[in-house]
mmCIF file of C-alpha atoms in Angstrom:
data_model
loop_
_atom_site.group_PDB
_atom_site.id
_atom_site.type_symbol
_atom_site.label_atom_id
_atom_site.label_comp_id
_atom_site.label_asym_id
_atom_site.label_seq_id
_atom_site.Cartn_x
_atom_site.Cartn_y
_atom_site.Cartn_z
ATOM 1 C CA MET A 1 -129.208 50.175 -117.493
ATOM 2 C CA THR A 2 -132.907 49.698 -118.181
ATOM 3 C CA GLN A 3 -135.462 52.460 -118.423
ATOM 4 C CA ALA A 4 -136.551 53.935 -115.124
ATOM 5 C CA SER A 5 -138.939 51.739 -113.108
ATOM 6 C CA THR A 6 -140.133 51.320 -109.565
ATOM 7 C CA LYS A 7 -137.375 50.084 -107.287
ATOM 8 C CA LEU A 8 -137.997 46.645 -105.896
ATOM 9 C CA PRO A 9 -137.792 46.561 -102.123
ATOM 10 C CA PHE A 10 -134.892 44.442 -100.777
ATOM 11 C CA LEU A 11 -132.945 44.857 -103.993
ATOM 12 C CA ALA A 12 -130.136 47.351 -104.744
ATOM 13 C CA PRO A 13 -131.112 49.540 -107.736
ATOM 14 C CA GLU A 14 -128.498 48.060 -110.028
ATOM 15 C CA SER A 15 -129.517 44.542 -109.026
ATOM 16 C CA GLY A 16 -133.088 45.175 -109.902
ATOM 17 C CA ASP A 17 -131.956 46.344 -113.302
ATOM 18 C CA TRP A 18 -129.775 43.255 -113.832
ATOM 19 C CA LEU A 19 -132.632 40.996 -112.794
ATOM 20 C CA ARG A 20 -135.148 42.650 -115.120
ATOM 21 C CA ASP A 21 -132.745 42.572 -118.056
ATOM 22 C CA SER A 22 -131.915 38.922 -117.392
ATOM 23 C CA GLY A 23 -135.422 37.635 -117.754
ATOM 24 C CA LEU A 24 -134.811 35.277 -114.808
ATOM 25 C CA GLY A 25 -137.441 34.764 -112.131
ATOM 26 C CA ALA A 26 -136.971 36.384 -108.742
ATOM 27 C CA LEU A 27 -136.765 34.351 -105.530
ATOM 28 C CA ARG A 28 -139.707 35.065 -103.291
ATOM 29 C CA LEU A 29 -138.872 34.049 -99.758
ATOM 30 C CA ALA A 30 -140.015 35.219 -96.332
ATOM 31 C CA GLY A 31 -142.250 37.897 -97.868
ATOM 32 C CA ARG A 32 -139.359 39.371 -99.889
ATOM 33 C CA THR A 33 -138.582 39.634 -103.615
ATOM 34 C CA LEU A 34 -134.885 38.675 -103.933
ATOM 35 C CA LEU A 35 -132.287 37.879 -106.533
ATOM 36 C CA PRO A 36 -132.337 34.170 -107.410
ATOM 37 C CA ILE A 37 -128.855 33.860 -105.945
ATOM 38 C CA VAL A 38 -127.968 32.367 -102.563
ATOM 39 C CA GLN A 39 -124.472 32.494 -101.155
ATOM 40 C CA GLY A 40 -123.751 29.205 -99.389
ATOM 41 C CA GLY A 41 -122.542 29.042 -95.802
ATOM 42 C CA MET A 42 -118.865 28.067 -95.590
ATOM 43 C CA GLY A 43 -116.900 27.364 -92.439
ATOM 44 C CA ILE A 44 -114.729 27.790 -90.601
ATOM 45 C CA GLY A 45 -115.167 31.514 -91.018
ATOM 46 C CA ILE A 46 -115.102 31.726 -94.816
ATOM 47 C CA SER A 47 -118.545 33.240 -94.934
ATOM 48 C CA GLY A 48 -118.545 35.755 -92.095
ATOM 49 C CA HIS A 49 -120.195 39.153 -91.872
ATOM 50 C CA ARG A 50 -118.266 40.808 -94.747
ATOM 51 C CA LEU A 51 -119.326 38.280 -97.369
ATOM 52 C CA ALA A 52 -122.842 37.568 -96.153
ATOM 53 C CA GLY A 53 -123.559 41.288 -95.627
ATOM 54 C CA SER A 54 -122.208 42.155 -99.098
ATOM 55 C CA VAL A 55 -124.374 39.579 -100.868
ATOM 56 C CA ALA A 56 -127.495 40.608 -98.993
ATOM 57 C CA ALA A 57 -126.759 44.324 -99.757
ATOM 58 C CA LEU A 58 -127.293 43.561 -103.471
ATOM 59 C CA GLY A 59 -130.525 41.742 -102.783
ATOM 60 C CA GLY A 60 -129.426 38.130 -102.653
ATOM 61 C CA VAL A 61 -129.378 35.698 -99.665
ATOM 62 C CA GLY A 62 -126.130 36.168 -97.670
ATOM 63 C CA THR A 63 -125.286 33.290 -95.413
ATOM 64 C CA LEU A 64 -123.085 33.233 -92.357
ATOM 65 C CA SER A 65 -121.492 29.958 -91.300
ATOM 66 C CA SER A 66 -121.957 29.417 -87.575
ATOM 67 C CA VAL A 67 -118.950 27.108 -87.079
ATOM 68 C CA ASP A 68 -116.309 28.403 -84.685
ATOM 69 C CA LEU A 69 -116.915 32.094 -85.485
ATOM 70 C CA ARG A 70 -114.805 33.211 -82.505
ATOM 71 C CA ARG A 71 -111.829 32.904 -84.874
ATOM 72 C CA HIS A 72 -112.807 36.300 -86.388
ATOM 73 C CA HIS A 73 -112.633 37.967 -82.948
ATOM 74 C CA PRO A 74 -109.146 38.324 -81.353
ATOM 75 C CA ASP A 75 -110.532 39.069 -77.893
ATOM 76 C CA LEU A 76 -112.579 35.849 -77.904
ATOM 77 C CA MET A 77 -109.619 33.860 -79.150
ATOM 78 C CA ASP A 78 -107.467 35.383 -76.357
ATOM 79 C CA GLN A 79 -110.087 34.326 -73.783
ATOM 80 C CA THR A 80 -110.158 30.724 -75.035
ATOM 81 C CA ARG A 81 -106.625 30.043 -76.218
ATOM 82 C CA GLU A 82 -105.063 29.072 -72.942
ATOM 83 C CA LEU A 83 -107.943 27.217 -71.322
ATOM 84 C CA ALA A 84 -106.905 23.927 -69.762
ATOM 85 C CA PRO A 85 -108.554 20.871 -71.331
ATOM 86 C CA GLY A 86 -111.804 19.923 -69.691
ATOM 87 C CA ASP A 87 -115.382 21.013 -69.095
ATOM 88 C CA ALA A 88 -114.323 24.620 -68.397
ATOM 89 C CA ALA A 89 -112.627 24.863 -71.780
ATOM 90 C CA LYS A 90 -115.629 23.371 -73.565
ATOM 91 C CA GLU A 91 -118.015 25.744 -71.849
ATOM 92 C CA GLY A 92 -115.765 28.749 -72.494
ATOM 93 C CA ILE A 93 -115.281 28.042 -76.185
ATOM 94 C CA ASN A 94 -118.963 27.404 -76.771
ATOM 95 C CA ARG A 95 -119.864 30.591 -74.927
ATOM 96 C CA ALA A 96 -117.337 32.571 -76.993
ATOM 97 C CA ASN A 97 -118.851 31.181 -80.236
ATOM 98 C CA LEU A 98 -122.353 32.237 -79.178
ATOM 99 C CA ILE A 99 -121.020 35.705 -78.602
ATOM 100 C CA ALA A 100 -119.385 35.640 -81.975
ATOM 101 C CA ILE A 101 -122.642 34.614 -83.669
ATOM 102 C CA ASP A 102 -124.351 37.665 -82.167
ATOM 103 C CA ARG A 103 -121.527 39.992 -83.288
ATOM 104 C CA GLU A 104 -121.397 38.524 -86.844
ATOM 105 C CA ILE A 105 -125.163 38.800 -87.304
ATOM 106 C CA GLN A 106 -125.159 42.444 -86.206
ATOM 107 C CA ALA A 107 -122.087 43.305 -88.308
ATOM 108 C CA ALA A 108 -123.562 41.636 -91.354
ATOM 109 C CA ARG A 109 -126.902 43.373 -90.811
ATOM 110 C CA ALA A 110 -125.137 46.713 -90.755
ATOM 111 C CA ARG A 111 -123.724 46.066 -94.263
ATOM 112 C CA THR A 112 -127.034 45.070 -95.916
ATOM 113 C CA GLY A 113 -128.626 48.535 -96.045
ATOM 114 C CA GLY A 114 -131.941 46.748 -95.406
ATOM 115 C CA ASN A 115 -131.624 44.792 -98.585
ATOM 116 C CA GLY A 116 -131.647 41.047 -99.256
ATOM 117 C CA LEU A 117 -132.011 38.335 -96.681
ATOM 118 C CA LEU A 118 -129.541 37.297 -94.011
ATOM 119 C CA ALA A 119 -129.250 33.613 -93.181
ATOM 120 C CA ILE A 120 -127.053 31.426 -90.980
ATOM 121 C CA ASN A 121 -125.941 27.904 -91.804
ATOM 122 C CA VAL A 122 -125.855 25.495 -88.877
ATOM 123 C CA MET A 123 -124.643 21.947 -89.467
ATOM 124 C CA ARG A 124 -126.922 19.374 -87.909
ATOM 125 C CA ALA A 125 -123.790 17.354 -87.195
ATOM 126 C CA VAL A 126 -122.240 19.832 -84.829
ATOM 127 C CA SER A 127 -122.634 19.317 -81.087
ATOM 128 C CA GLU A 128 -123.922 22.815 -80.355
ATOM 129 C CA TYR A 129 -126.449 22.728 -83.193
ATOM 130 C CA ALA A 130 -129.499 23.499 -81.030
ATOM 131 C CA ALA A 131 -127.728 26.272 -79.064
ATOM 132 C CA ASN A 132 -126.407 27.902 -82.252
ATOM 133 C CA VAL A 133 -129.860 27.831 -83.886
ATOM 134 C CA THR A 134 -131.499 29.306 -80.771
ATOM 135 C CA LYS A 135 -128.904 32.049 -80.454
ATOM 136 C CA ALA A 136 -129.135 33.030 -84.100
ATOM 137 C CA LEU A 137 -132.929 33.279 -83.845
ATOM 138 C CA GLU A 138 -132.736 35.342 -80.687
ATOM 139 C CA CYS A 139 -130.354 37.701 -82.546
ATOM 140 C CA GLY A 140 -132.881 38.277 -85.316
ATOM 141 C CA ILE A 141 -131.487 36.220 -88.103
ATOM 142 C CA ASP A 142 -133.830 36.164 -91.126
ATOM 143 C CA ALA A 143 -133.357 32.462 -91.988
ATOM 144 C CA VAL A 144 -131.745 29.320 -90.633
ATOM 145 C CA VAL A 145 -130.229 26.869 -93.134
ATOM 146 C CA VAL A 146 -129.434 23.369 -91.903
ATOM 147 C CA GLY A 147 -127.519 20.554 -93.667
ATOM 148 C CA ALA A 148 -125.167 17.662 -92.743
ATOM 149 C CA GLY A 149 -128.097 15.699 -91.338
ATOM 150 C CA LEU A 150 -131.885 15.726 -91.243
ATOM 151 C CA PRO A 151 -133.034 18.723 -89.104
ATOM 152 C CA LEU A 152 -136.279 17.061 -88.063
ATOM 153 C CA ASP A 153 -136.376 19.129 -84.826
ATOM 154 C CA LEU A 154 -135.793 22.538 -86.450
ATOM 155 C CA PRO A 155 -139.470 23.549 -86.249
ATOM 156 C CA ASP A 156 -139.418 22.846 -82.486
ATOM 157 C CA LEU A 157 -136.273 25.005 -82.006
ATOM 158 C CA ALA A 158 -137.900 27.825 -83.972
ATOM 159 C CA LYS A 159 -141.420 27.638 -82.569
ATOM 160 C CA ASP A 160 -141.107 31.030 -80.861
ATOM 161 C CA HIS A 161 -139.792 32.667 -84.100
ATOM 162 C CA PRO A 162 -142.539 32.098 -86.696
ATOM 163 C CA LYS A 163 -141.266 34.809 -89.048
ATOM 164 C CA ALA A 164 -137.785 33.272 -89.409
ATOM 165 C CA ALA A 165 -137.465 31.208 -92.613
ATOM 166 C CA LEU A 166 -136.365 27.571 -92.067
ATOM 167 C CA ILE A 167 -134.408 26.061 -94.950
ATOM 168 C CA PRO A 168 -133.164 22.452 -94.845
ATOM 169 C CA ILE A 169 -130.458 21.193 -97.281
ATOM 170 C CA LEU A 170 -131.328 17.870 -98.892
ATOM 171 C CA SER A 171 -130.101 15.932 -101.953
ATOM 172 C CA ASP A 172 -132.830 13.625 -103.198
ATOM 173 C CA ALA A 173 -136.616 13.496 -103.489
ATOM 174 C CA ARG A 174 -136.938 10.785 -100.890
ATOM 175 C CA GLY A 175 -135.183 12.917 -98.230
ATOM 176 C CA VAL A 176 -137.478 15.857 -99.074
ATOM 177 C CA GLN A 177 -140.587 13.728 -98.684
ATOM 178 C CA LEU A 178 -139.449 12.336 -95.353
ATOM 179 C CA LEU A 179 -138.599 15.734 -93.884
ATOM 180 C CA VAL A 180 -141.638 17.538 -95.148
ATOM 181 C CA LYS A 181 -144.028 14.878 -93.812
ATOM 182 C CA LYS A 182 -142.282 14.998 -90.392
ATOM 183 C CA TRP A 183 -142.442 18.802 -90.323
ATOM 184 C CA GLU A 184 -146.097 18.824 -91.379
ATOM 185 C CA ARG A 185 -146.922 16.992 -88.162
ATOM 186 C CA LYS A 186 -145.317 19.906 -86.325
ATOM 187 C CA LYS A 187 -147.571 22.335 -88.213
ATOM 188 C CA ARG A 188 -144.661 23.798 -90.224
ATOM 189 C CA LEU A 189 -143.496 23.484 -93.798
ATOM 190 C CA PRO A 190 -140.027 24.507 -94.994
ATOM 191 C CA ASP A 191 -139.889 28.124 -96.246
ATOM 192 C CA ALA A 192 -137.484 26.858 -98.928
ATOM 193 C CA ILE A 193 -135.382 23.781 -99.594
ATOM 194 C CA VAL A 194 -131.777 23.658 -100.869
ATOM 195 C CA ILE A 195 -131.362 20.761 -103.280
ATOM 196 C CA GLU A 196 -127.608 20.121 -103.198
ATOM 197 C CA HIS A 197 -125.953 17.870 -105.808
ATOM 198 C CA PRO A 198 -123.329 15.840 -104.034
ATOM 199 C CA ARG A 199 -121.337 15.186 -107.177
ATOM 200 C CA LEU A 200 -120.860 18.954 -107.754
ATOM 201 C CA ALA A 201 -120.899 20.652 -104.375
ATOM 202 C CA GLY A 202 -117.994 21.331 -102.031
ATOM 203 C CA GLY A 203 -117.468 20.512 -98.366
ATOM 204 C CA HIS A 204 -119.615 17.941 -96.693
ATOM 205 C CA LEU A 205 -121.881 16.167 -99.198
ATOM 206 C CA GLY A 206 -125.373 14.820 -98.974
ATOM 207 C CA ALA A 207 -124.643 11.130 -99.736
ATOM 208 C CA ALA A 208 -124.065 8.200 -97.436
ATOM 209 C CA LYS A 209 -120.755 7.223 -98.974
ATOM 210 C CA ILE A 210 -118.369 8.266 -101.738
ATOM 211 C CA ALA A 211 -119.614 5.511 -104.102
ATOM 212 C CA ASP A 212 -123.070 7.121 -104.028
ATOM 213 C CA LEU A 213 -121.909 10.442 -105.391
ATOM 214 C CA GLN A 214 -122.474 9.356 -109.030
ATOM 215 C CA ASP A 215 -126.012 8.088 -108.385
ATOM 216 C CA SER A 216 -128.453 9.566 -110.878
ATOM 217 C CA ARG A 217 -131.119 10.085 -108.203
ATOM 218 C CA PHE A 218 -129.182 13.213 -107.240
ATOM 219 C CA ASP A 219 -129.283 14.760 -110.750
ATOM 220 C CA PHE A 220 -131.234 18.020 -110.844
ATOM 221 C CA GLU A 221 -133.150 16.704 -113.884
ATOM 222 C CA ASN A 222 -134.536 14.003 -111.643
ATOM 223 C CA VAL A 223 -134.762 15.573 -108.198
ATOM 224 C CA ILE A 224 -136.376 18.921 -108.974
ATOM 225 C CA PRO A 225 -139.335 17.587 -111.054
ATOM 226 C CA GLN A 226 -139.854 14.737 -108.555
ATOM 227 C CA VAL A 227 -140.052 17.192 -105.615
ATOM 228 C CA ARG A 228 -142.389 19.534 -107.532
ATOM 229 C CA GLN A 229 -144.659 16.547 -108.311
ATOM 230 C CA PHE A 230 -144.603 15.544 -104.654
ATOM 231 C CA PHE A 231 -145.724 19.030 -103.611
ATOM 232 C CA LYS A 232 -148.454 18.951 -106.167
ATOM 233 C CA ASP A 233 -149.671 15.502 -105.149
ATOM 234 C CA ALA A 234 -149.577 16.491 -101.476
ATOM 235 C CA GLY A 235 -151.753 19.446 -102.215
ATOM 236 C CA TYR A 236 -149.566 22.124 -100.648
ATOM 237 C CA GLU A 237 -151.100 25.488 -101.511
ATOM 238 C CA GLN A 238 -148.015 27.300 -100.267
ATOM 239 C CA HIS A 239 -145.240 27.538 -102.879
ATOM 240 C CA ILE A 240 -142.029 26.137 -101.401
ATOM 241 C CA PRO A 241 -139.025 27.550 -103.305
ATOM 242 C CA LEU A 242 -136.317 25.093 -104.377
ATOM 243 C CA ILE A 243 -132.717 26.350 -104.418
ATOM 244 C CA ALA A 244 -130.356 24.252 -106.596
ATOM 245 C CA ALA A 245 -126.813 24.005 -105.224
ATOM 246 C CA GLY A 246 -123.697 22.543 -106.915
ATOM 247 C CA GLY A 247 -121.902 23.310 -110.208
ATOM 248 C CA VAL A 248 -123.666 26.623 -110.907
ATOM 249 C CA ARG A 249 -121.252 28.888 -112.782
ATOM 250 C CA SER A 250 -123.258 31.003 -115.254
ATOM 251 C CA PHE A 251 -126.502 32.711 -116.217
ATOM 252 C CA GLU A 252 -127.240 29.772 -118.447
ATOM 253 C CA ASP A 253 -126.956 27.373 -115.541
ATOM 254 C CA ILE A 254 -129.500 29.459 -113.581
ATOM 255 C CA ALA A 255 -131.880 29.674 -116.595
ATOM 256 C CA ARG A 256 -131.650 25.923 -117.127
ATOM 257 C CA LEU A 257 -132.361 25.124 -113.462
ATOM 258 C CA GLN A 258 -135.265 27.539 -113.300
ATOM 259 C CA ALA A 259 -136.726 25.808 -116.383
ATOM 260 C CA LEU A 260 -136.574 22.518 -114.385
ATOM 261 C CA GLY A 261 -138.536 24.088 -111.555
ATOM 262 C CA ALA A 262 -135.905 25.651 -109.316
ATOM 263 C CA ASP A 263 -136.525 29.156 -108.013
ATOM 264 C CA ALA A 264 -132.881 30.041 -107.282
ATOM 265 C CA VAL A 265 -129.390 28.702 -107.088
ATOM 266 C CA GLN A 266 -126.796 28.545 -104.353
ATOM 267 C CA LEU A 267 -123.082 29.046 -104.893
ATOM 268 C CA GLY A 268 -120.279 28.519 -102.418
ATOM 269 C CA SER A 269 -116.812 28.365 -103.922
ATOM 270 C CA ALA A 270 -117.533 31.219 -106.377
ATOM 271 C CA PHE A 271 -118.331 33.506 -103.434
ATOM 272 C CA ALA A 272 -115.441 32.131 -101.321
ATOM 273 C CA VAL A 273 -112.907 33.628 -103.725
ATOM 274 C CA THR A 274 -114.456 37.131 -103.869
ATOM 275 C CA GLU A 275 -112.722 40.157 -102.497
ATOM 276 C CA GLU A 276 -115.352 40.334 -99.752
ATOM 277 C CA SER A 277 -114.864 36.736 -98.622
ATOM 278 C CA ASP A 278 -113.750 36.634 -94.989
ATOM 279 C CA ALA A 279 -110.965 34.158 -95.757
ATOM 280 C CA HIS A 280 -107.188 34.819 -96.154
ATOM 281 C CA ALA A 281 -105.901 35.828 -99.669
ATOM 282 C CA GLU A 282 -104.048 32.464 -99.825
ATOM 283 C CA PHE A 283 -107.263 30.560 -99.250
ATOM 284 C CA LYS A 284 -108.822 32.359 -102.180
ATOM 285 C CA ARG A 285 -105.760 31.642 -104.364
ATOM 286 C CA VAL A 286 -105.833 27.928 -103.578
ATOM 287 C CA LEU A 287 -109.507 27.591 -104.563
ATOM 288 C CA ALA A 288 -109.246 29.872 -107.555
ATOM 289 C CA GLU A 289 -106.256 28.118 -109.042
ATOM 290 C CA ALA A 290 -107.428 24.550 -108.356
ATOM 291 C CA ARG A 291 -108.034 22.468 -111.481
ATOM 292 C CA GLU A 292 -110.546 19.639 -111.811
ATOM 293 C CA GLU A 293 -107.770 17.066 -111.455
ATOM 294 C CA ASP A 294 -106.803 18.683 -108.161
ATOM 295 C CA MET A 295 -110.142 17.879 -106.574
ATOM 296 C CA VAL A 296 -110.203 15.006 -103.974
ATOM 297 C CA GLU A 297 -113.151 13.174 -102.525
ATOM 298 C CA PHE A 298 -112.719 11.523 -99.130
ATOM 299 C CA THR A 299 -114.658 10.662 -95.942
ATOM 300 C CA SER A 300 -114.729 13.428 -93.403
ATOM 301 C CA VAL A 301 -114.260 13.154 -89.689
ATOM 302 C CA ALA A 302 -118.029 13.770 -89.564
ATOM 303 C CA GLY A 303 -118.558 10.499 -91.399
ATOM 304 C CA LEU A 304 -119.782 12.189 -94.579
ATOM 305 C CA PRO A 305 -118.284 12.265 -98.093
ATOM 306 C CA ALA A 306 -116.490 15.519 -98.693
ATOM 307 C CA ARG A 307 -114.772 17.351 -101.561
ATOM 308 C CA ALA A 308 -111.726 19.553 -101.291
ATOM 309 C CA VAL A 309 -108.588 20.653 -103.027
ATOM 310 C CA GLY A 310 -105.797 18.059 -102.864
ATOM 311 C CA THR A 311 -103.339 20.129 -100.926
ATOM 312 C CA PRO A 312 -100.105 18.669 -99.452
ATOM 313 C CA TRP A 313 -101.773 18.007 -96.094
ATOM 314 C CA LEU A 314 -104.817 16.243 -97.562
ATOM 315 C CA ARG A 315 -102.817 14.057 -99.913
ATOM 316 C CA ALA A 316 -100.374 13.104 -97.156
ATOM 317 C CA TYR A 317 -103.256 12.311 -94.834
ATOM 318 C CA LEU A 318 -105.004 10.141 -97.386
ATOM 319 C CA LYS A 319 -101.817 8.088 -97.886
ATOM 320 C CA ILE A 320 -101.893 7.064 -94.197
ATOM 321 C CA GLU A 321 -105.654 7.124 -93.642
ATOM 322 C CA PRO A 322 -106.073 3.295 -93.838
ATOM 323 C CA LYS A 323 -103.454 2.866 -91.124
ATOM 324 C CA LEU A 324 -105.109 5.491 -88.938
ATOM 325 C CA GLN A 325 -108.545 3.976 -89.425
ATOM 326 C CA ALA A 326 -107.188 0.511 -88.525
ATOM 327 C CA VAL A 327 -106.037 1.731 -85.118
ATOM 328 C CA ALA A 328 -108.992 4.095 -84.473
ATOM 329 C CA HIS A 329 -110.050 4.029 -80.805
ATOM 330 C CA VAL A 330 -112.031 6.144 -78.407
ATOM 331 C CA LYS A 331 -110.022 9.073 -77.032
ATOM 332 C CA ALA A 332 -110.225 10.309 -73.477
ATOM 333 C CA ARG A 333 -111.186 13.780 -74.735
ATOM 334 C CA CYS A 334 -111.516 15.987 -77.819
ATOM 335 C CA THR A 335 -108.216 17.227 -79.274
ATOM 336 C CA LYS A 336 -109.516 20.871 -79.050
ATOM 337 C CA SER A 337 -111.619 20.330 -75.840
ATOM 338 C CA PHE A 338 -114.874 21.710 -77.144
ATOM 339 C CA ASP A 339 -116.277 18.661 -79.092
ATOM 340 C CA CYS A 340 -117.241 20.543 -82.173
ATOM 341 C CA LEU A 341 -119.028 17.485 -83.657
ATOM 342 C CA ALA A 342 -121.777 15.388 -82.103
ATOM 343 C CA GLN A 343 -120.020 12.344 -83.563
ATOM 344 C CA CYS A 344 -116.307 12.557 -84.429
ATOM 345 C CA GLY A 345 -114.345 9.869 -86.146
ATOM 346 C CA LEU A 346 -111.120 10.895 -84.363
ATOM 347 C CA ARG A 347 -112.520 11.390 -80.877
ATOM 348 C CA ASP A 348 -114.981 8.490 -80.949
ATOM 349 C CA GLY A 349 -112.655 6.016 -82.694
ATOM 350 C CA LEU A 350 -115.074 5.268 -85.556
ATOM 351 C CA PRO A 351 -113.492 3.059 -88.176
ATOM 352 C CA GLY A 352 -114.135 4.173 -91.778
ATOM 353 C CA TRP A 353 -114.573 7.775 -90.668
ATOM 354 C CA GLY A 354 -111.956 10.519 -91.005
ATOM 355 C CA GLN A 355 -109.137 10.437 -88.481
ATOM 356 C CA PHE A 356 -108.073 14.102 -88.169
ATOM 357 C CA CYS A 357 -109.154 17.195 -86.294
ATOM 358 C CA ILE A 358 -111.360 19.115 -88.699
ATOM 359 C CA ASP A 359 -111.274 22.241 -86.600
ATOM 360 C CA ASN A 360 -107.440 22.345 -86.792
ATOM 361 C CA GLN A 361 -107.403 21.801 -90.572
ATOM 362 C CA LEU A 362 -110.204 24.214 -91.436
ATOM 363 C CA ALA A 363 -108.829 26.902 -89.165
ATOM 364 C CA ALA A 364 -105.427 26.537 -90.937
ATOM 365 C CA ALA A 365 -107.171 27.055 -94.269
ATOM 366 C CA LEU A 366 -108.951 30.174 -92.933
ATOM 367 C CA ARG A 367 -105.630 31.766 -92.115
ATOM 368 C CA GLY A 368 -104.186 30.776 -95.481
ATOM 369 C CA ASP A 369 -101.828 27.965 -94.277
ATOM 370 C CA THR A 370 -101.396 25.991 -97.507
ATOM 371 C CA LYS A 371 -99.314 23.269 -95.827
ATOM 372 C CA LYS A 372 -101.787 22.337 -93.099
ATOM 373 C CA GLY A 373 -105.148 23.540 -94.323
ATOM 374 C CA LEU A 374 -108.199 21.631 -95.543
ATOM 375 C CA PHE A 375 -109.647 23.684 -98.457
ATOM 376 C CA PHE A 376 -113.204 22.613 -99.249
ATOM 377 C CA ARG A 377 -114.235 23.446 -102.823
ATOM 378 C CA GLY A 378 -116.927 22.550 -105.344
ATOM 379 C CA ALA A 379 -116.345 20.902 -108.683
ATOM 380 C CA GLY A 380 -115.851 22.762 -111.989
ATOM 381 C CA GLU A 381 -114.410 25.971 -113.275
ATOM 382 C CA LEU A 382 -115.208 29.142 -111.345
ATOM 383 C CA PRO A 383 -117.017 32.010 -113.136
ATOM 384 C CA PHE A 384 -113.841 34.137 -113.309
ATOM 385 C CA GLY A 385 -111.322 31.299 -113.436
ATOM 386 C CA SER A 386 -108.342 32.134 -111.225
ATOM 387 C CA GLN A 387 -109.252 35.800 -110.909
ATOM 388 C CA ILE A 388 -110.429 37.371 -107.656
ATOM 389 C CA LYS A 389 -113.377 39.684 -108.242
ATOM 390 C CA THR A 390 -115.935 41.488 -106.136
ATOM 391 C CA VAL A 391 -119.307 40.172 -105.052
ATOM 392 C CA ARG A 392 -120.950 42.848 -107.272
ATOM 393 C CA GLU A 393 -118.990 41.652 -110.332
ATOM 394 C CA LEU A 394 -119.876 37.998 -109.602
ATOM 395 C CA VAL A 395 -123.565 38.719 -109.215
ATOM 396 C CA GLN A 396 -123.701 40.851 -112.337
ATOM 397 C CA ARG A 397 -121.983 38.136 -114.400
ATOM 398 C CA LEU A 398 -124.442 35.511 -113.125
ATOM 399 C CA LEU A 399 -127.368 37.669 -114.163
ATOM 400 C CA THR A 400 -125.916 38.488 -117.605
ATOM 401 C CA PRO A 401 -126.731 36.212 -120.552
ATOM 402 C CA GLY A 402 -124.086 35.086 -122.993
ATOM 403 C CA VAL A 403 -121.060 35.521 -120.702
ATOM 404 C CA ALA A 404 -119.215 32.204 -120.504
ATOM 405 C CA ALA A 405 -117.319 31.143 -117.455
ATOM 406 C CA ALA A 406 -113.594 31.723 -117.732
ATOM 407 C CA GLY A 407 -111.833 29.008 -119.654
ATOM 408 C CA THR A 408 -114.973 27.845 -121.445
ATOM 409 C CA ALA A 409 -116.409 28.676 -124.829
ATOM 410 C CA ALA A 410 -119.447 30.969 -125.093
ATOM 411 C CA ALA A 411 -122.702 29.098 -125.265
#
């Protein structure tokens, strides 16, 4: 505990002490002084209101994942479980998910105690992207984070919500320049940008194909200084925070990235295995116990490279993937009726894309089904190894110098 000092608004008292003692810079976003720690959005349902609200309560950025949130609400699942395939089912499921977004935002907000910042992650690749963004903004979300595609239209969707922070996820300097120039024509700049390293992150990755994951253009040592130079050359007076995502496990990682020019870091897998994570205990165990050799890279049904734990289902699928892709063809309708993706390798018969129902597999992971689930996870050792700890313990460790991640030697 440090000597008594003025409490920083939006930070829990203990978090303010940890931040001051750490010597790290704060994240200044949307008029708030925050911890330089962002919890990534993870679907289906991994980052719901318990996790996002708990991170924000300490003074970080807590992020809901918008994908199929009805699965956290038994009444909404009951309303949509027996719908006959067709337009009525699609409309019913999408309507239920919008209701769930409202509920999750309000429940997360109730946990924050007025601290931190509450965000929602909406994948650009989902079919209801625009509707989900609009609903979240109407429900008073503080920030909208968008990845899995270039959200060139996000300023248009948020034009009636000027106070909401808009945060795209990108992976290289070229993508940043393209998006920022397009947004500038709409009289809006990003409030922050997540720079996600596709070789280190989990879930859907910001590269065109698996072979690109090793490209040095994605290295933080290249991307962050290049983006800072672009901002300087473009003459932007407004400081645009950069949030580095992928492979962050310790205080030293955060300090190194801030020295490169990042303002904050984003972590997904480390938060997914906390006690407050909205996932099943078996989901957390699978991620926490996964070793580096267990990680698998493959092409998702969304057409993007992805990284996950090589569970029995995933390894069995990959064995037959070439045969499935060879006979890929357009289906009469979506397996689950509600067309979760704007473009789906399985439904649209796209060769080279994944040939499985991602909603089925991610929903199985959420409920802890280790035989059928798809368990997205980032690379590297987690801060507490295979242990399940609280959000508070994780944040404190990340803000404490000289504490090595479990299984590694002290720096």
